[in-house]
Amino acid sequence: MQTSGGPTASTGSRRGRRRTLSEDEILDAAMALLDEGGPKAASIRGIAAAVGVAPNAVYTYFPDKAAVVEALIERLLGEVNHDVFADRAQPWRLRLEALALELRRRLCEHPGAVPLMIGGPMNGPHALSLNERLLELLADAGLDPVDAARASYLLIVYAFGSIALQLADVSEPGPAPPEPERIAIRHHAFARMPAGRYPRAATVTTTMAEYISTEQYLWGLHRLFDGITAHAAARTESS
Amino acid sequence: MQTSGGPTASTGSRRGRRRTLSEDEILDAAMALLDEGGPKAASIRGIAAAVGVAPNAVYTYFPDKAAVVEALIERLLGEVNHDVFADRAQPWRLRLEALALELRRRLCEHPGAVPLMIGGPMNGPHALSLNERLLELLADAGLDPVDAARASYLLIVYAFGSIALQLADVSEPGPAPPEPERIAIRHHAFARMPAGRYPRAATVTTTMAEYISTEQYLWGLHRLFDGITAHAAARTESS
DNA sequence: GCCATTTCTGTACGTGGTACAAATATTGTA
DNA sequence: TACAATATTTGTACCACGTACAGAAATGGC
């Protein structure tokens, strides 16, 4: 694929018409459109219009729309703060929770991007480095390489799946009626919600989803931790 | 939305031109296109051509393309065999594993459908009944309603997320080169693979992914079980 | 001051979803 | 049996999308 990189990324002396665009500008516009209009709104034509340029100008910087999306995802993953969980002096559960929350926060800031991440492969350097950190962390937790790989997969699946499923209802901005069935499914989980913490108007959908999901997200995460530690303990005991 | 239902679903006596189509025929064609050409190939025009009809004829049966997709998903979920895990005499872990595997088998038969499920909300009757069964099962496992709701969410996220992430690489049929990075990520997990169980040619991608994922899927599932049981035990103990 | 090079625009093609009206086939009723 | 009402399908058309191609505009090196 090799879709990354600019138009003349390695050209030393630049000749020709002055650039009125930059890759970052394009990605900014794409992200903005994604955030306010969902994946459908982040079209090449829309992006170009947002930066005040003809649609084809984008193709000077990216060979494909897929490349734009890929770069967008990579940049978003690159913004995930690694420092939070890099301190190996801290207990691993704490570091892992910090990572999971940081990742979630970033993704929730850009709901429209999540479907795109799920849809396509994530093989960029940032995605890889994230995975590397995760493996390192799980090794610290006492897992052997095979189990660490599996556990990392498990955690990644959980993080992305959780966010994707949570945002599935909201990612397409529009009417989004409060269908009673959807509420019913989640009825139990609301039982413990403190009263008066969320508004009752149109924003209620997002807010409730946000609230409920943070709780559920953490709950599930800790069940995962329990399962992983139990497994690790059983391993070291039997050997 | 109320998108379901035929054109004149509740009309007793039908007058007019004989129907050459049926909703099921349309859904069959859509599924076939989805399976062989990915989500992109399942266009209204493609479906109509497959059943030998003008594109607009589809709109007699479904108001939207979204409605077609929704019906497709619902039908797929309806095919999930509930009996496997309905036998409340069996231990719950066994029943849950059976459900998870059955769900996975069904979805893996139609990889193209998975991105569609993730993208949109699943609120149809079949999706709801599946959730209901799950809650029932988790209650049998000794979880109180709140925890059961959270655990069901956790399991659903895991099942769908796992399958979606696994299929993300394959869902778009085409070149799909064996990028070295992607292999590298999964390197550890292959360590335990029995030798000579899978071919080495072009099909290797799918086959390996399939193999590795079934193992990882089950591994993760059992970590989840461990975490859930540990939590349930801690709960009943403290009360 | 010219030229090679880079960047952007104009235009156009194919495909997608879908609205509108006309054509067609069927059946209840006269 | 002929007619009218109605359900289904087709023809045509529109607009948005991704993107290919050729040409125009602007720039720095000579």
Coordinates of C-alpha atoms (C1' of nucleotides) in Angstrom, one line a residue:
Chain A
M1 CA 0.0 0.0 0.0
Q2 CA 2.6 2.6 1.1
T3 CA -0.1 5.2 1.0
S4 CA 1.5 7.4 3.7
G5 CA 3.8 10.3 3.0
G6 CA 3.3 13.5 1.2
P7 CA 3.4 14.3 -2.4
T8 CA 7.1 15.1 -2.6
A9 CA 8.1 14.2 0.9
S10 CA 11.8 13.8 0.2
T11 CA 12.3 16.6 -2.3
G12 CA 14.9 18.9 -0.9
S13 CA 14.5 22.1 -2.9
R14 CA 10.9 22.8 -3.9
R15 CA 10.1 24.4 -7.1
G16 CA 6.6 25.2 -8.4
R17 CA 3.5 26.9 -7.3
R18 CA 3.2 27.8 -3.6
R19 CA 1.3 25.3 -1.6
T20 CA -1.9 26.7 -0.2
L21 CA -2.7 23.4 1.6
S22 CA -1.0 21.1 3.9
E23 CA -1.7 17.5 4.9
D24 CA -2.5 18.6 8.4
E25 CA -5.0 21.2 7.2
I26 CA -6.8 18.5 5.2
L27 CA -6.8 16.2 8.1
D28 CA -8.1 18.9 10.4
A29 CA -11.0 19.6 8.0
A30 CA -11.7 15.9 7.7
M31 CA -11.8 15.5 11.4
A32 CA -14.1 18.5 11.8
L33 CA -16.5 17.2 9.3
L34 CA -16.4 13.8 10.8
D35 CA -17.2 15.1 14.2
E36 CA -20.1 17.3 13.2
G37 CA -21.6 15.3 10.3
G38 CA -20.5 11.7 10.8
P39 CA -18.6 9.4 8.5
K40 CA -20.9 10.3 5.6
A41 CA -20.0 14.0 5.7
A42 CA -16.3 13.4 5.6
S43 CA -16.3 13.2 1.8
I44 CA -13.4 14.3 -0.4
R45 CA -15.6 17.0 -1.9
G46 CA -16.6 18.2 1.5
I47 CA -13.1 18.3 2.8
A48 CA -11.9 20.2 -0.2
A49 CA -14.8 22.7 0.1
A50 CA -14.0 23.1 3.8
V51 CA -10.4 24.1 3.0
G52 CA -11.6 26.2 0.0
V53 CA -10.1 24.2 -2.8
A54 CA -11.1 22.0 -5.7
P55 CA -11.9 18.4 -4.8
N56 CA -9.0 17.1 -6.8
A57 CA -6.4 19.2 -5.0
V58 CA -6.7 16.7 -2.2
Y59 CA -5.2 14.1 -4.5
T60 CA -1.9 16.0 -4.5
Y61 CA -1.5 15.1 -0.9
F62 CA -3.2 11.7 -0.7
P63 CA -3.5 9.1 -3.4
D64 CA -6.8 7.8 -2.1
K65 CA -9.6 8.6 0.2
A66 CA -8.5 5.5 2.0
A67 CA -5.2 7.1 2.5
V68 CA -6.8 10.2 4.1
V69 CA -8.7 8.0 6.5
E70 CA -5.6 6.0 7.3
A71 CA -3.6 9.1 8.0
L72 CA -6.5 10.5 10.1
I73 CA -6.6 7.3 12.2
E74 CA -2.8 7.3 12.6
R75 CA -2.8 10.9 13.8
L76 CA -5.5 10.2 16.3
L77 CA -3.7 7.2 17.7
G78 CA -0.5 9.3 17.8
E79 CA -2.3 11.7 20.1
V80 CA -2.8 9.0 22.7
N81 CA -0.5 9.9 25.6
H82 CA 1.9 7.1 26.2
D83 CA 3.4 8.6 29.2
V84 CA 0.4 7.8 31.3
F85 CA 1.1 4.1 31.4
A86 CA 4.8 4.1 30.7
D87 CA 5.9 4.4 34.3
R88 CA 6.9 0.9 35.0
A89 CA 7.1 1.6 38.7
Q90 CA 3.4 1.8 39.0
P91 CA 1.3 -1.3 39.3
W92 CA 0.2 -2.7 36.0
R93 CA -3.5 -2.6 36.6
L94 CA -3.3 1.1 37.3
R95 CA -1.2 1.7 34.1
L96 CA -3.6 -0.4 32.0
E97 CA -6.6 1.4 33.3
A98 CA -5.0 4.7 32.6
L99 CA -4.2 3.6 29.0
A100 CA -7.7 2.3 28.5
L101 CA -9.3 5.5 29.8
E102 CA -7.0 7.7 27.8
L103 CA -7.7 5.8 24.6
R104 CA -11.4 6.0 25.3
R105 CA -11.3 9.7 26.0
R106 CA -9.5 10.3 22.7
L107 CA -11.9 8.2 20.7
C108 CA -15.0 9.7 22.3
E109 CA -13.8 13.1 21.3
H110 CA -14.1 11.9 17.7
P111 CA -17.0 9.5 17.5
G112 CA -17.2 9.6 13.8
A113 CA -13.7 8.2 13.5
V114 CA -14.4 5.0 15.3
P115 CA -16.4 3.3 12.6
L116 CA -13.6 4.0 10.3
M117 CA -11.1 2.4 12.6
I118 CA -13.1 -0.7 13.0
G119 CA -13.7 -0.9 9.2
G120 CA -10.1 -0.9 8.1
P121 CA -6.8 -2.3 9.2
M122 CA -4.7 -0.4 11.6
N123 CA -1.1 -1.0 10.8
G124 CA 0.5 2.4 11.1
P125 CA 3.5 3.0 13.3
H126 CA 1.5 4.5 16.1
A127 CA -0.9 1.6 16.2
L128 CA 2.1 -0.7 16.3
S129 CA 3.8 1.2 19.1
L130 CA 0.6 1.2 21.1
N131 CA 0.5 -2.6 20.7
E132 CA 4.1 -2.9 21.7
R133 CA 3.6 -0.9 24.9
L134 CA 0.7 -3.1 25.7
L135 CA 2.7 -6.3 25.3
E136 CA 5.4 -4.8 27.5
L137 CA 2.9 -3.9 30.1
L138 CA 1.4 -7.4 30.1
A139 CA 4.8 -8.9 30.4
D140 CA 5.2 -6.8 33.5
A141 CA 2.0 -8.3 34.7
G142 CA 3.6 -11.7 34.7
L143 CA 2.2 -13.1 31.4
D144 CA 4.4 -15.2 29.1
P145 CA 4.7 -13.9 25.5
V146 CA 1.9 -16.1 24.2
D147 CA -0.6 -15.1 26.8
A148 CA 0.5 -11.5 26.6
A149 CA -0.3 -11.5 22.9
R150 CA -3.7 -13.0 23.6
A151 CA -4.4 -10.7 26.4
S152 CA -3.4 -7.7 24.3
Y153 CA -5.7 -8.8 21.6
L154 CA -8.5 -9.3 24.2
L155 CA -8.0 -5.8 25.6
I156 CA -7.8 -4.1 22.2
V157 CA -11.0 -5.9 21.1
Y158 CA -12.7 -4.8 24.3
A159 CA -11.6 -1.2 24.1
F160 CA -12.5 -0.7 20.4
G161 CA -15.5 -2.9 20.5
S162 CA -16.9 -1.2 23.5
I163 CA -16.5 2.3 22.1
A164 CA -17.7 1.2 18.6
L165 CA -20.9 -0.3 20.0
Q166 CA -21.5 2.6 22.3
L167 CA -21.1 5.1 19.5
A168 CA -23.1 3.1 16.9
D169 CA -26.2 4.8 18.1
V170 CA -24.8 8.3 18.0
S171 CA -22.3 8.2 15.1
E172 CA -25.0 9.1 12.6
P173 CA -26.1 12.5 13.6
G174 CA -29.7 13.2 12.8
P175 CA -33.1 12.5 14.3
A176 CA -32.1 9.5 16.5
P177 CA -35.4 9.0 18.3
P178 CA -35.3 7.6 21.8
E179 CA -36.7 4.2 20.8
P180 CA -38.1 2.6 23.9
E181 CA -36.6 -0.8 23.1
R182 CA -33.1 0.5 23.1
I183 CA -33.7 2.1 26.5
A184 CA -35.2 -1.1 27.7
I185 CA -32.1 -3.1 26.9
R186 CA -30.0 -0.9 29.1
H187 CA -32.6 -0.5 31.8
H188 CA -30.8 -2.5 34.4
A189 CA -27.6 -0.6 34.1
F190 CA -29.3 2.6 34.9
A191 CA -30.5 1.3 38.2
R192 CA -27.3 2.5 39.9
M193 CA -27.1 5.9 38.2
P194 CA -27.1 8.8 40.6
A195 CA -30.1 11.0 40.0
G196 CA -29.8 14.5 38.6
R197 CA -26.5 14.0 37.0
Y198 CA -27.6 14.3 33.4
P199 CA -29.9 16.6 31.5
R200 CA -33.3 15.6 30.1
A201 CA -33.3 17.3 26.8
A202 CA -32.1 16.3 23.4
T203 CA -28.6 15.9 24.6
V204 CA -29.7 13.3 26.9
T205 CA -28.9 10.5 24.5
T206 CA -25.3 11.3 24.2
T207 CA -24.9 12.2 27.8
M208 CA -26.5 9.0 29.1
A209 CA -24.6 6.9 26.7
E210 CA -21.4 8.6 27.7
Y211 CA -22.1 8.2 31.4
I212 CA -23.4 4.6 31.3
S213 CA -20.6 3.6 29.1
T214 CA -17.8 4.9 31.2
E215 CA -19.1 2.9 34.1
Q216 CA -19.7 -0.2 32.1
Y217 CA -16.4 0.2 30.3
L218 CA -14.5 0.2 33.6
W219 CA -16.6 -2.6 35.1
G220 CA -15.8 -4.8 32.1
L221 CA -12.2 -3.8 32.1
H222 CA -11.8 -4.9 35.7
R223 CA -13.5 -8.2 34.9
L224 CA -10.9 -8.6 32.2
F225 CA -8.1 -7.8 34.7
D226 CA -9.5 -10.4 37.1
G227 CA -9.6 -13.0 34.4
I228 CA -6.1 -12.2 33.3
T229 CA -4.6 -12.2 36.8
A230 CA -6.4 -15.4 37.7
H231 CA -4.9 -17.0 34.6
A232 CA -1.5 -15.7 35.3
A233 CA -1.6 -16.9 38.9
A234 CA -2.7 -20.3 37.8
R235 CA 0.1 -20.5 35.3
T236 CA 2.9 -19.5 37.7
E237 CA 1.5 -21.8 40.4
S238 CA 1.4 -24.9 38.2
S239 CA 4.9 -24.3 36.9
Chain B
M1 CA -38.2 4.1 12.2
Q2 CA -40.7 1.3 11.5
T3 CA -38.9 0.4 8.4
S4 CA -39.8 -3.3 8.6
G5 CA -42.8 -4.9 6.9
G6 CA -43.6 -5.3 3.3
P7 CA -45.3 -2.8 0.9
T8 CA -48.8 -3.9 1.8
A9 CA -48.1 -6.2 4.6
S10 CA -51.6 -6.1 6.1
T11 CA -53.6 -6.0 2.9
G12 CA -56.0 -8.8 2.9
S13 CA -57.0 -9.1 -0.8
R14 CA -54.2 -8.2 -3.2
R15 CA -55.0 -6.5 -6.4
G16 CA -52.5 -5.5 -9.0
R17 CA -49.6 -6.9 -11.0
R18 CA -48.2 -10.2 -9.7
R19 CA -45.2 -9.9 -7.6
T20 CA -42.1 -11.3 -9.2
L21 CA -40.0 -10.5 -6.1
S22 CA -40.2 -11.2 -2.5
E23 CA -38.3 -9.7 0.4
D24 CA -36.5 -12.9 1.0
E25 CA -35.3 -13.1 -2.5
I26 CA -33.9 -9.6 -2.2
L27 CA -32.2 -10.4 1.1
D28 CA -30.8 -13.6 -0.4
A29 CA -29.3 -11.7 -3.3
A30 CA -27.9 -9.0 -1.0
M31 CA -26.3 -11.6 1.3
A32 CA -24.8 -13.4 -1.7
L33 CA -23.3 -10.1 -3.0
L34 CA -22.1 -9.3 0.5
D35 CA -20.4 -12.6 0.8
E36 CA -18.6 -12.5 -2.5
G37 CA -17.9 -8.9 -3.0
G38 CA -17.9 -7.2 0.4
P39 CA -20.1 -4.4 1.7
K40 CA -19.3 -2.3 -1.3
A41 CA -20.8 -4.8 -3.7
A42 CA -24.1 -5.0 -2.0
S43 CA -25.6 -2.0 -3.7
I44 CA -29.2 -1.5 -4.5
R45 CA -28.4 -1.6 -8.2
G46 CA -26.4 -4.8 -7.8
I47 CA -29.1 -6.5 -5.8
A48 CA -31.7 -5.5 -8.3
A49 CA -29.6 -6.8 -11.2
A50 CA -29.0 -10.0 -9.3
V51 CA -32.7 -10.7 -9.1
G52 CA -33.2 -9.4 -12.6
V53 CA -35.2 -6.3 -11.9
A54 CA -34.9 -2.6 -12.2
P55 CA -33.2 -0.9 -9.3
N56 CA -36.3 0.9 -8.2
A57 CA -38.3 -2.3 -7.8
V58 CA -36.5 -2.8 -4.5
Y59 CA -38.1 0.3 -3.1
T60 CA -41.5 -1.4 -3.3
Y61 CA -40.3 -3.8 -0.6
F62 CA -37.9 -1.6 1.4
P63 CA -38.1 2.2 1.9
D64 CA -34.4 2.6 2.2
K65 CA -31.1 0.8 1.7
A66 CA -30.7 1.1 5.4
A67 CA -33.9 -0.9 5.8
V68 CA -32.5 -3.7 3.6
V69 CA -29.4 -3.8 5.7
E70 CA -31.4 -3.8 8.9
A71 CA -33.6 -6.7 7.6
L72 CA -30.5 -8.6 6.6
I73 CA -29.0 -8.3 10.0
E74 CA -32.1 -9.2 11.7
R75 CA -32.5 -12.3 9.6
L76 CA -29.0 -13.3 10.2
L77 CA -29.4 -13.0 14.0
G78 CA -32.7 -14.9 13.7
E79 CA -30.7 -17.9 12.3
V80 CA -28.6 -18.1 15.5
N81 CA -29.7 -21.3 17.1
H82 CA -31.1 -20.5 20.6
D83 CA -31.6 -24.1 21.6
V84 CA -27.9 -24.7 22.1
F85 CA -27.8 -22.7 25.2
A86 CA -31.4 -22.8 26.3
D87 CA -31.0 -26.0 28.3
R88 CA -30.8 -24.6 31.8
A89 CA -29.8 -28.0 33.2
Q90 CA -26.3 -27.5 31.7
P91 CA -23.7 -25.5 33.5
W92 CA -23.8 -21.8 32.4
R93 CA -20.2 -21.6 31.2
L94 CA -20.9 -24.4 28.8
R95 CA -24.1 -22.8 27.6
L96 CA -22.4 -19.5 27.2
E97 CA -19.5 -20.9 25.2
A98 CA -21.9 -22.7 23.0
L99 CA -23.7 -19.4 22.3
A100 CA -20.5 -17.6 21.7
L101 CA -19.3 -20.2 19.2
E102 CA -22.6 -20.4 17.5
L103 CA -22.8 -16.7 17.1
R104 CA -19.2 -16.6 15.8
R105 CA -19.9 -19.4 13.3
R106 CA -22.9 -17.6 11.9
L107 CA -21.1 -14.3 11.6
C108 CA -18.0 -15.9 10.0
E109 CA -20.2 -17.4 7.4
H110 CA -21.1 -13.9 6.3
P111 CA -18.0 -11.7 6.9
G112 CA -19.3 -8.9 4.8
A113 CA -22.3 -8.4 7.2
V114 CA -20.2 -7.8 10.3
P115 CA -19.1 -4.2 9.4
L116 CA -22.8 -3.4 8.8
M117 CA -23.8 -4.7 12.2
I118 CA -21.2 -2.7 13.9
G119 CA -22.0 0.4 12.0
G120 CA -25.7 0.5 12.8
P121 CA -27.9 -0.1 15.8
M122 CA -29.3 -3.5 16.3
N123 CA -32.7 -3.1 17.9
G124 CA -34.8 -5.8 16.0
P125 CA -36.7 -8.4 17.9
H126 CA -34.1 -11.1 17.3
A127 CA -31.4 -8.9 18.7
L128 CA -33.5 -8.2 21.7
S129 CA -34.4 -11.9 22.3
L130 CA -30.7 -12.8 22.1
N131 CA -30.0 -10.2 24.8
E132 CA -32.8 -11.5 26.9
R133 CA -31.5 -15.0 26.7
L134 CA -28.1 -13.8 27.7
L135 CA -29.4 -11.9 30.7
E136 CA -31.4 -15.0 31.8
L137 CA -28.2 -17.1 31.5
L138 CA -26.1 -14.7 33.5
A139 CA -28.8 -14.7 36.2
D140 CA -28.4 -18.4 36.3
A141 CA -24.7 -17.8 36.8
G142 CA -25.5 -16.0 40.0
L143 CA -25.2 -12.4 39.0
D144 CA -27.7 -9.8 40.2
P145 CA -29.6 -7.9 37.6
V146 CA -27.2 -4.9 37.4
D147 CA -24.1 -7.1 37.1
A148 CA -25.9 -9.3 34.6
A149 CA -26.7 -6.4 32.4
R150 CA -23.1 -5.2 32.6
A151 CA -21.7 -8.7 31.9
S152 CA -24.0 -9.1 29.0
Y153 CA -22.8 -5.9 27.6
L154 CA -19.2 -7.1 28.1
L155 CA -19.8 -10.4 26.4
I156 CA -21.6 -8.8 23.4
V157 CA -18.9 -6.3 23.0
Y158 CA -16.3 -9.0 23.1
A159 CA -18.1 -11.3 20.6
F160 CA -18.8 -8.6 18.1
G161 CA -15.6 -6.7 18.6
S162 CA -13.5 -9.8 18.2
I163 CA -15.2 -10.9 15.0
A164 CA -15.2 -7.4 13.6
L165 CA -11.5 -6.8 14.2
Q166 CA -10.7 -10.3 12.9
L167 CA -12.6 -9.7 9.7
A168 CA -11.5 -6.1 9.2
D169 CA -8.5 -7.4 7.3
V170 CA -10.5 -9.8 5.1
S171 CA -13.8 -8.1 4.6
E172 CA -12.6 -6.1 1.6
P173 CA -11.9 -8.8 -1.0
G174 CA -9.0 -7.9 -3.3
P175 CA -5.2 -7.9 -3.2
A176 CA -4.8 -7.9 0.6
P177 CA -1.0 -8.3 0.6
P178 CA 0.6 -10.2 3.5
E179 CA 2.1 -7.0 5.0
P180 CA 5.0 -8.0 7.3
E181 CA 3.9 -5.7 10.1
R182 CA 0.5 -7.3 10.4
I183 CA 2.1 -10.6 10.7
A184 CA 4.6 -9.3 13.2
I185 CA 1.8 -8.2 15.5
R186 CA 0.5 -11.7 15.8
H187 CA 3.8 -13.4 15.8
H188 CA 3.6 -14.5 19.4
A189 CA 0.2 -16.0 19.1
F190 CA 1.4 -18.3 16.4
A191 CA 4.0 -19.8 18.6
R192 CA 1.7 -22.5 19.8
M193 CA 0.1 -23.3 16.5
P194 CA 0.4 -27.0 15.5
A195 CA 2.6 -27.3 12.4
G196 CA 1.2 -28.3 9.0
R197 CA -2.4 -27.5 9.8
Y198 CA -2.8 -24.7 7.3
P199 CA -1.8 -24.1 3.7
R200 CA 0.9 -21.7 2.6
A201 CA -0.7 -20.2 -0.5
A202 CA -2.9 -17.2 -1.0
T203 CA -5.7 -18.6 1.2
V204 CA -3.2 -18.6 4.0
T205 CA -4.4 -15.2 5.2
T206 CA -8.0 -16.2 5.7
T207 CA -7.1 -19.6 7.1
M208 CA -4.6 -18.4 9.6
A209 CA -6.9 -15.6 10.7
E210 CA -9.7 -18.1 11.1
Y211 CA -7.6 -20.5 13.0
I212 CA -5.8 -18.0 15.2
S213 CA -9.0 -16.2 16.0
T214 CA -11.0 -19.2 17.1
E215 CA -8.2 -20.0 19.6
Q216 CA -7.9 -16.4 20.7
Y217 CA -11.6 -16.0 20.8
L218 CA -12.0 -18.9 23.2
W219 CA -9.1 -17.9 25.3
G220 CA -10.5 -14.4 25.7
L221 CA -13.9 -15.8 26.4
H222 CA -12.6 -17.9 29.2
R223 CA -10.7 -15.0 30.7
L224 CA -14.0 -13.2 30.7
F225 CA -15.7 -16.1 32.4
D226 CA -13.0 -16.1 35.0
G227 CA -13.4 -12.5 35.7
I228 CA -17.2 -12.8 35.9
T229 CA -17.2 -15.7 38.2
A230 CA -14.6 -14.1 40.4
H231 CA -16.8 -11.1 40.7
A232 CA -19.9 -13.1 41.4
A233 CA -18.1 -15.1 44.1
A234 CA -16.8 -12.0 45.7
R235 CA -20.3 -10.6 45.7
T236 CA -22.0 -13.5 47.3
E237 CA -19.3 -13.9 49.8
S238 CA -19.4 -10.3 51.0
S239 CA -23.2 -10.3 51.4
Chain C
dG1 C1' 14.0 36.3 -18.6
dC2 C1' 13.2 31.7 -19.7
dC3 C1' 12.2 26.8 -18.3
dA4 C1' 11.3 22.8 -15.7
dT5 C1' 8.6 21.5 -12.0
dT6 C1' 5.0 21.6 -8.7
dT7 C1' 0.4 22.6 -7.4
dC8 C1' -4.2 23.5 -8.3
dT9 C1' -8.5 23.8 -11.5
dG10 C1' -11.9 22.4 -15.2
dT11 C1' -14.0 19.0 -17.0
dA12 C1' -15.7 14.5 -17.4
dC13 C1' -16.8 9.5 -16.4
dG14 C1' -18.8 5.8 -13.9
dT15 C1' -21.4 4.4 -9.9
dG16 C1' -24.2 5.1 -6.0
dG17 C1' -29.1 6.1 -3.8
dT18 C1' -33.5 7.5 -4.8
dA19 C1' -37.7 10.6 -6.5
dC20 C1' -41.3 11.0 -10.1
dA21 C1' -44.4 9.6 -13.4
dA22 C1' -45.8 6.4 -16.8
dA23 C1' -46.6 1.6 -18.1
dT24 C1' -48.2 -2.9 -17.0
dA25 C1' -50.5 -6.7 -15.0
dT26 C1' -54.0 -8.3 -11.9
dT27 C1' -58.5 -8.8 -9.6
dG28 C1' -63.0 -7.3 -7.7
dT29 C1' -67.0 -5.6 -9.4
dA30 C1' -70.6 -4.2 -12.6
Chain D
dT1 C1' -67.3 -10.2 -20.2
dA2 C1' -65.7 -5.6 -19.9
dC3 C1' -64.2 -2.0 -16.8
dA4 C1' -62.1 0.3 -13.2
dA5 C1' -59.2 0.3 -9.2
dT6 C1' -54.9 -0.9 -7.5
dA7 C1' -50.3 -3.1 -6.8
dT8 C1' -46.0 -3.7 -8.9
dT9 C1' -42.3 -2.7 -12.1
dT10 C1' -39.9 0.2 -15.4
dG11 C1' -37.9 4.6 -17.6
dT12 C1' -35.9 8.6 -16.8
dA13 C1' -33.7 11.8 -14.2
dC14 C1' -31.1 14.2 -10.4
dC15 C1' -27.6 14.8 -7.3
dA16 C1' -23.4 13.3 -4.6
dC17 C1' -19.6 10.6 -4.6
dG18 C1' -14.6 9.1 -5.9
dT19 C1' -11.3 10.0 -9.1
dA20 C1' -8.8 10.2 -13.9
dC21 C1' -7.0 13.4 -17.4
dA22 C1' -5.3 17.4 -19.3
dG23 C1' -4.3 22.0 -18.9
dA24 C1' -3.4 26.5 -16.3
dA25 C1' -1.0 29.1 -12.8
dA26 C1' 2.8 30.0 -9.9
dT27 C1' 7.4 29.4 -8.4
dG28 C1' 12.6 28.8 -8.0
dG29 C1' 17.0 27.6 -10.6
dC30 C1' 19.7 28.7 -14.5

